[in-house]
Amino acid sequence: MYRVWFGFALMVLASLSVGACSSPTTLQSHSLSQAPAVDGALSEWGGTLTRVDGRSVSMSAAPTDSLLYLAIVIPDRDLIRSVAENGLIVWVDPAGEEQHTYGVRYPLGRRAQQAGAGTRGGAAGSDAPREASPLEDLFPSDLAVIRNDTVRYRMPAGLSSALKAQATLDTGSLIYEVAVPVSPSRSATTGDRWAHGLHSRPSGTVAVGLQTPDPDETDLVTPSSQGIPSVTGRGGRRRSPRGRRRGRQRRQRQQPSVPAPERPTLDLWTRIALSGGS
């Protein structure tokens, strides 16, 4: 009987320790002497970055009256390649509840970027070699604003004058900066800040999430005003039956493609205690 109760007590303690370890890290925001330039450098951040969640990821935040600045550093090479391949979403929940209230997907990742190029008449993603694009070629790229995990708005990274994002590779690390615009009030429902930023002012504690999207998540919406044609068929000459047979024979002789190596993923939340804007 003693052994049974002892085993039960160990199970309870283990579950409590797991629950305690799963709670997100809480950071204190910083008031910087000058606003970051959002250029993929850390010259304005000083030594304010802190490692979060025990991973090889560091982060810092600096709020102002109109913007929430975030700096992120990822030194893990495999994780950087995962970001380059599939993109990175930075979630911001102004209520601090780890909800997908607002997100910025930047970079889109090779898959989504090439999928968009294909719909605009560029090279299709399947036509490019898997390792053809070095990591530097993926920054800058388009970005996407995501609201409530459903509404997705894709645009060039430099389109908005308020929302800014930049990522660079420096000494083997991915350095990422983003400036998220904050609407002055709920009544201000027009303008760049409302269209591309937070719809409610953060106060107290905000939650910031970092997530590498699913590899198949490339269905990013672009405004219809862009005039992007739909791709429903294949142009060019119609091939003869003999040509089709030769094409099938060539495909049959091709060796099966090597599956892509599994790369680490990122899915973590950090709470940031705001110290007030400047």
XYZ file of C-alpha atoms in Angstrom:
278
model
C 0.000 0.000 0.000
C 2.877 2.298 0.826
C 4.364 1.755 -2.621
C 1.054 2.636 -4.267
C 0.719 5.919 -2.380
C 4.400 6.718 -2.976
C 3.981 6.174 -6.735
C 0.844 8.326 -6.782
C 2.662 11.136 -4.972
C 5.474 11.007 -7.537
C 2.968 11.266 -10.381
C 1.346 14.340 -8.781
C 4.701 16.031 -8.261
C 5.738 15.286 -11.836
C 2.542 16.784 -13.238
C 2.971 19.886 -11.106
C 6.570 20.335 -12.236
C 5.584 19.960 -15.907
C 2.846 22.544 -15.506
C 5.238 24.949 -13.839
C 7.842 24.530 -16.585
C 5.288 25.123 -19.347
C 4.397 28.630 -18.164
C 5.784 31.286 -20.532
C 8.658 33.544 -19.636
C 7.791 37.078 -18.514
C 10.077 39.887 -19.657
C 10.177 43.548 -18.741
C 9.941 45.975 -21.635
C 12.567 48.676 -22.086
C 12.602 52.386 -22.786
C 15.309 52.972 -25.346
C 17.235 56.202 -25.738
C 16.249 56.306 -29.418
C 13.667 54.475 -31.490
C 14.993 51.420 -33.358
C 15.522 51.946 -37.074
C 14.017 48.486 -37.904
C 16.951 47.675 -40.140
C 17.806 44.204 -38.914
C 20.553 45.480 -36.601
C 20.680 45.736 -32.825
C 22.603 48.975 -32.401
C 19.744 50.707 -30.522
C 18.898 47.737 -28.277
C 22.091 47.564 -26.264
C 22.133 44.505 -23.988
C 18.382 44.329 -23.468
C 17.741 40.986 -25.181
C 16.911 38.029 -22.932
C 16.767 34.326 -23.749
C 13.210 33.022 -23.570
C 11.730 29.607 -22.785
C 15.090 27.917 -22.485
C 15.443 27.874 -26.281
C 18.139 29.431 -28.413
C 15.898 32.467 -28.947
C 16.354 35.906 -27.414
C 13.860 38.736 -27.373
C 13.325 42.313 -26.241
C 10.452 44.793 -26.474
C 10.197 48.578 -26.418
C 6.747 50.248 -26.483
C 6.043 53.829 -27.508
C 2.794 55.758 -27.757
C 2.219 54.621 -31.345
C 4.409 51.527 -31.908
C 5.437 48.304 -30.226
C 9.018 47.461 -31.190
C 10.211 43.857 -30.947
C 13.716 42.467 -31.439
C 14.334 38.732 -31.842
C 17.587 36.811 -32.316
C 17.706 33.167 -33.453
C 21.245 31.707 -33.524
C 20.300 28.074 -34.265
C 21.210 27.343 -37.900
C 18.617 24.591 -38.405
C 15.901 26.779 -36.908
C 16.944 29.622 -39.223
C 16.561 27.319 -42.206
C 13.117 26.323 -40.967
C 12.166 30.009 -40.850
C 13.603 30.559 -44.325
C 11.664 27.591 -45.697
C 8.294 28.032 -43.954
C 8.324 31.597 -42.600
C 7.823 33.058 -39.137
C 4.696 34.433 -37.482
C 5.029 36.931 -34.632
C 1.768 36.943 -32.690
C 0.771 39.847 -30.447
C -2.128 39.520 -28.022
C -2.649 42.919 -26.352
C -4.760 41.239 -23.646
C -1.875 38.968 -22.649
C -3.917 35.775 -23.074
C -1.833 34.008 -25.768
C -4.565 34.283 -28.406
C -3.943 34.700 -32.134
C -5.444 38.186 -32.074
C -2.896 39.789 -34.377
C 0.072 38.398 -36.225
C 2.754 39.404 -38.698
C 4.097 36.671 -40.932
C 7.536 37.779 -42.057
C 9.272 36.356 -43.878
C 6.598 34.401 -45.686
C 9.068 31.572 -46.287
C 10.265 30.102 -49.550
C 7.125 28.043 -50.164
C 4.611 30.854 -49.686
C 6.807 33.430 -51.431
C 7.168 31.266 -54.531
C 3.491 30.343 -54.462
C 2.664 34.035 -54.654
C 5.188 34.538 -57.456
C 3.493 31.754 -59.393
C 0.057 33.388 -59.157
C 1.550 36.642 -60.412
C 3.006 34.960 -63.459
C 6.486 34.415 -62.048
C 8.404 31.211 -61.600
C 6.413 28.505 -59.921
C 7.706 27.089 -56.686
C 8.005 23.598 -58.137
C 10.332 24.858 -60.888
C 13.023 26.105 -58.510
C 15.600 23.803 -56.921
C 15.015 23.215 -53.230
C 18.297 24.752 -52.130
C 18.556 27.285 -54.956
C 17.832 30.338 -52.796
C 20.391 31.245 -50.140
C 18.987 32.483 -46.855
C 19.916 36.083 -47.652
C 17.620 36.067 -50.709
C 14.536 35.555 -48.529
C 14.915 38.887 -46.720
C 13.175 41.138 -47.476
C 10.063 39.441 -48.815
C 6.353 40.036 -48.737
C 4.645 39.937 -45.374
C 1.139 39.059 -44.227
C -1.039 40.586 -41.519
C -3.174 37.973 -39.751
C -6.191 38.731 -37.561
C -7.837 36.166 -35.303
C -6.004 33.399 -37.167
C -8.386 33.702 -40.134
C -8.113 37.023 -41.990
C -4.839 37.136 -43.906
C -3.683 40.166 -45.856
C -0.539 39.838 -47.944
C 1.448 42.832 -49.132
C 5.008 43.915 -49.972
C 7.110 44.416 -46.861
C 7.595 48.131 -47.555
C 3.994 48.975 -48.442
C 2.901 50.219 -45.018
C 4.459 53.356 -43.604
C 3.551 52.244 -40.060
C 4.129 48.474 -39.984
C 7.813 47.729 -40.533
C 9.726 44.446 -40.434
C 13.285 43.561 -41.335
C 15.405 40.435 -40.899
C 19.075 39.943 -41.619
C 21.733 37.309 -41.125
C 24.721 38.452 -39.080
C 27.524 36.183 -37.806
C 25.335 33.142 -38.294
C 22.312 34.459 -36.384
C 18.943 35.629 -37.637
C 18.306 39.161 -36.371
C 14.681 40.205 -36.624
C 13.042 43.546 -35.909
C 9.400 44.540 -36.242
C 7.482 47.719 -35.380
C 3.779 46.998 -34.807
C 1.551 50.093 -35.112
C -0.973 50.765 -32.364
C -4.229 52.583 -33.116
C -4.667 55.669 -30.928
C -8.245 54.690 -30.041
C -11.043 52.330 -31.052
C -12.802 55.209 -32.781
C -9.865 55.667 -35.188
C -10.976 53.025 -37.694
C -9.201 54.455 -40.724
C -5.615 55.029 -41.732
C -2.468 52.965 -41.945
C -2.270 52.090 -38.261
C -5.796 50.662 -38.183
C -5.367 48.757 -41.450
C -2.054 47.115 -40.526
C -1.727 47.315 -36.741
C -3.311 46.494 -33.413
C -6.925 47.596 -32.999
C -6.645 47.993 -29.227
C -3.937 49.572 -27.137
C -1.916 47.099 -25.066
C -1.760 47.804 -21.373
C -0.163 45.994 -18.478
C 1.094 42.757 -20.026
C 1.034 41.642 -23.649
C 1.700 38.144 -24.953
C 4.083 37.662 -27.870
C 4.199 34.347 -29.695
C 6.737 33.004 -32.171
C 5.589 30.281 -34.554
C 6.936 28.629 -37.675
C 3.856 27.967 -39.842
C 2.844 24.601 -41.200
C 4.779 23.848 -44.424
C 1.519 23.593 -46.396
C 0.165 26.902 -45.089
C 0.661 29.033 -48.201
C -2.916 30.262 -48.823
C -2.249 33.926 -48.115
C -4.866 36.373 -49.319
C -3.818 39.294 -51.511
C -6.259 42.178 -52.157
C -8.211 41.759 -55.401
C -7.276 45.319 -56.335
C -3.781 44.014 -57.073
C -5.211 42.506 -60.261
C -3.695 39.074 -59.749
C -5.023 36.652 -62.387
C -6.193 33.210 -61.373
C -4.213 30.300 -62.725
C -6.602 27.574 -63.875
C -4.741 25.776 -66.672
C -1.522 25.378 -68.571
C -0.685 27.392 -71.636
C 1.426 26.427 -74.600
C 0.994 24.008 -77.475
C -1.119 20.957 -77.107
C 1.087 17.879 -77.198
C 0.418 14.908 -79.460
C -0.469 11.495 -77.977
C 3.064 10.332 -78.784
C 4.485 13.313 -76.903
C 2.286 12.519 -73.924
C 3.474 8.903 -73.928
C 7.113 10.033 -74.014
C 6.429 12.392 -71.133
C 4.928 9.561 -69.097
C 7.902 7.314 -69.856
C 10.353 9.994 -68.728
C 8.429 10.477 -65.474
C 8.408 6.722 -64.855
C 12.194 6.542 -65.269
C 12.745 9.358 -62.761
C 13.889 8.319 -59.324
C 11.583 9.141 -56.399
C 12.405 12.455 -54.790
C 14.309 12.431 -51.530
C 12.090 13.566 -48.649
C 13.004 16.906 -47.137
C 14.917 16.686 -43.858
C 12.906 17.428 -40.759
C 13.833 20.791 -39.290
C 13.111 22.116 -35.804
C 9.976 24.192 -35.349
C 9.218 27.155 -33.158
C 6.041 27.571 -31.111
C 6.491 29.560 -27.923
C 4.883 32.424 -26.043
C 6.446 35.148 -23.936
C 4.666 37.669 -21.739
C 6.001 41.201 -21.716
C 5.268 43.580 -18.847
C 4.994 47.018 -20.406
C 6.696 49.912 -18.670
C 4.924 52.626 -20.658
C 5.674 54.371 -23.921
C 8.057 57.231 -24.507
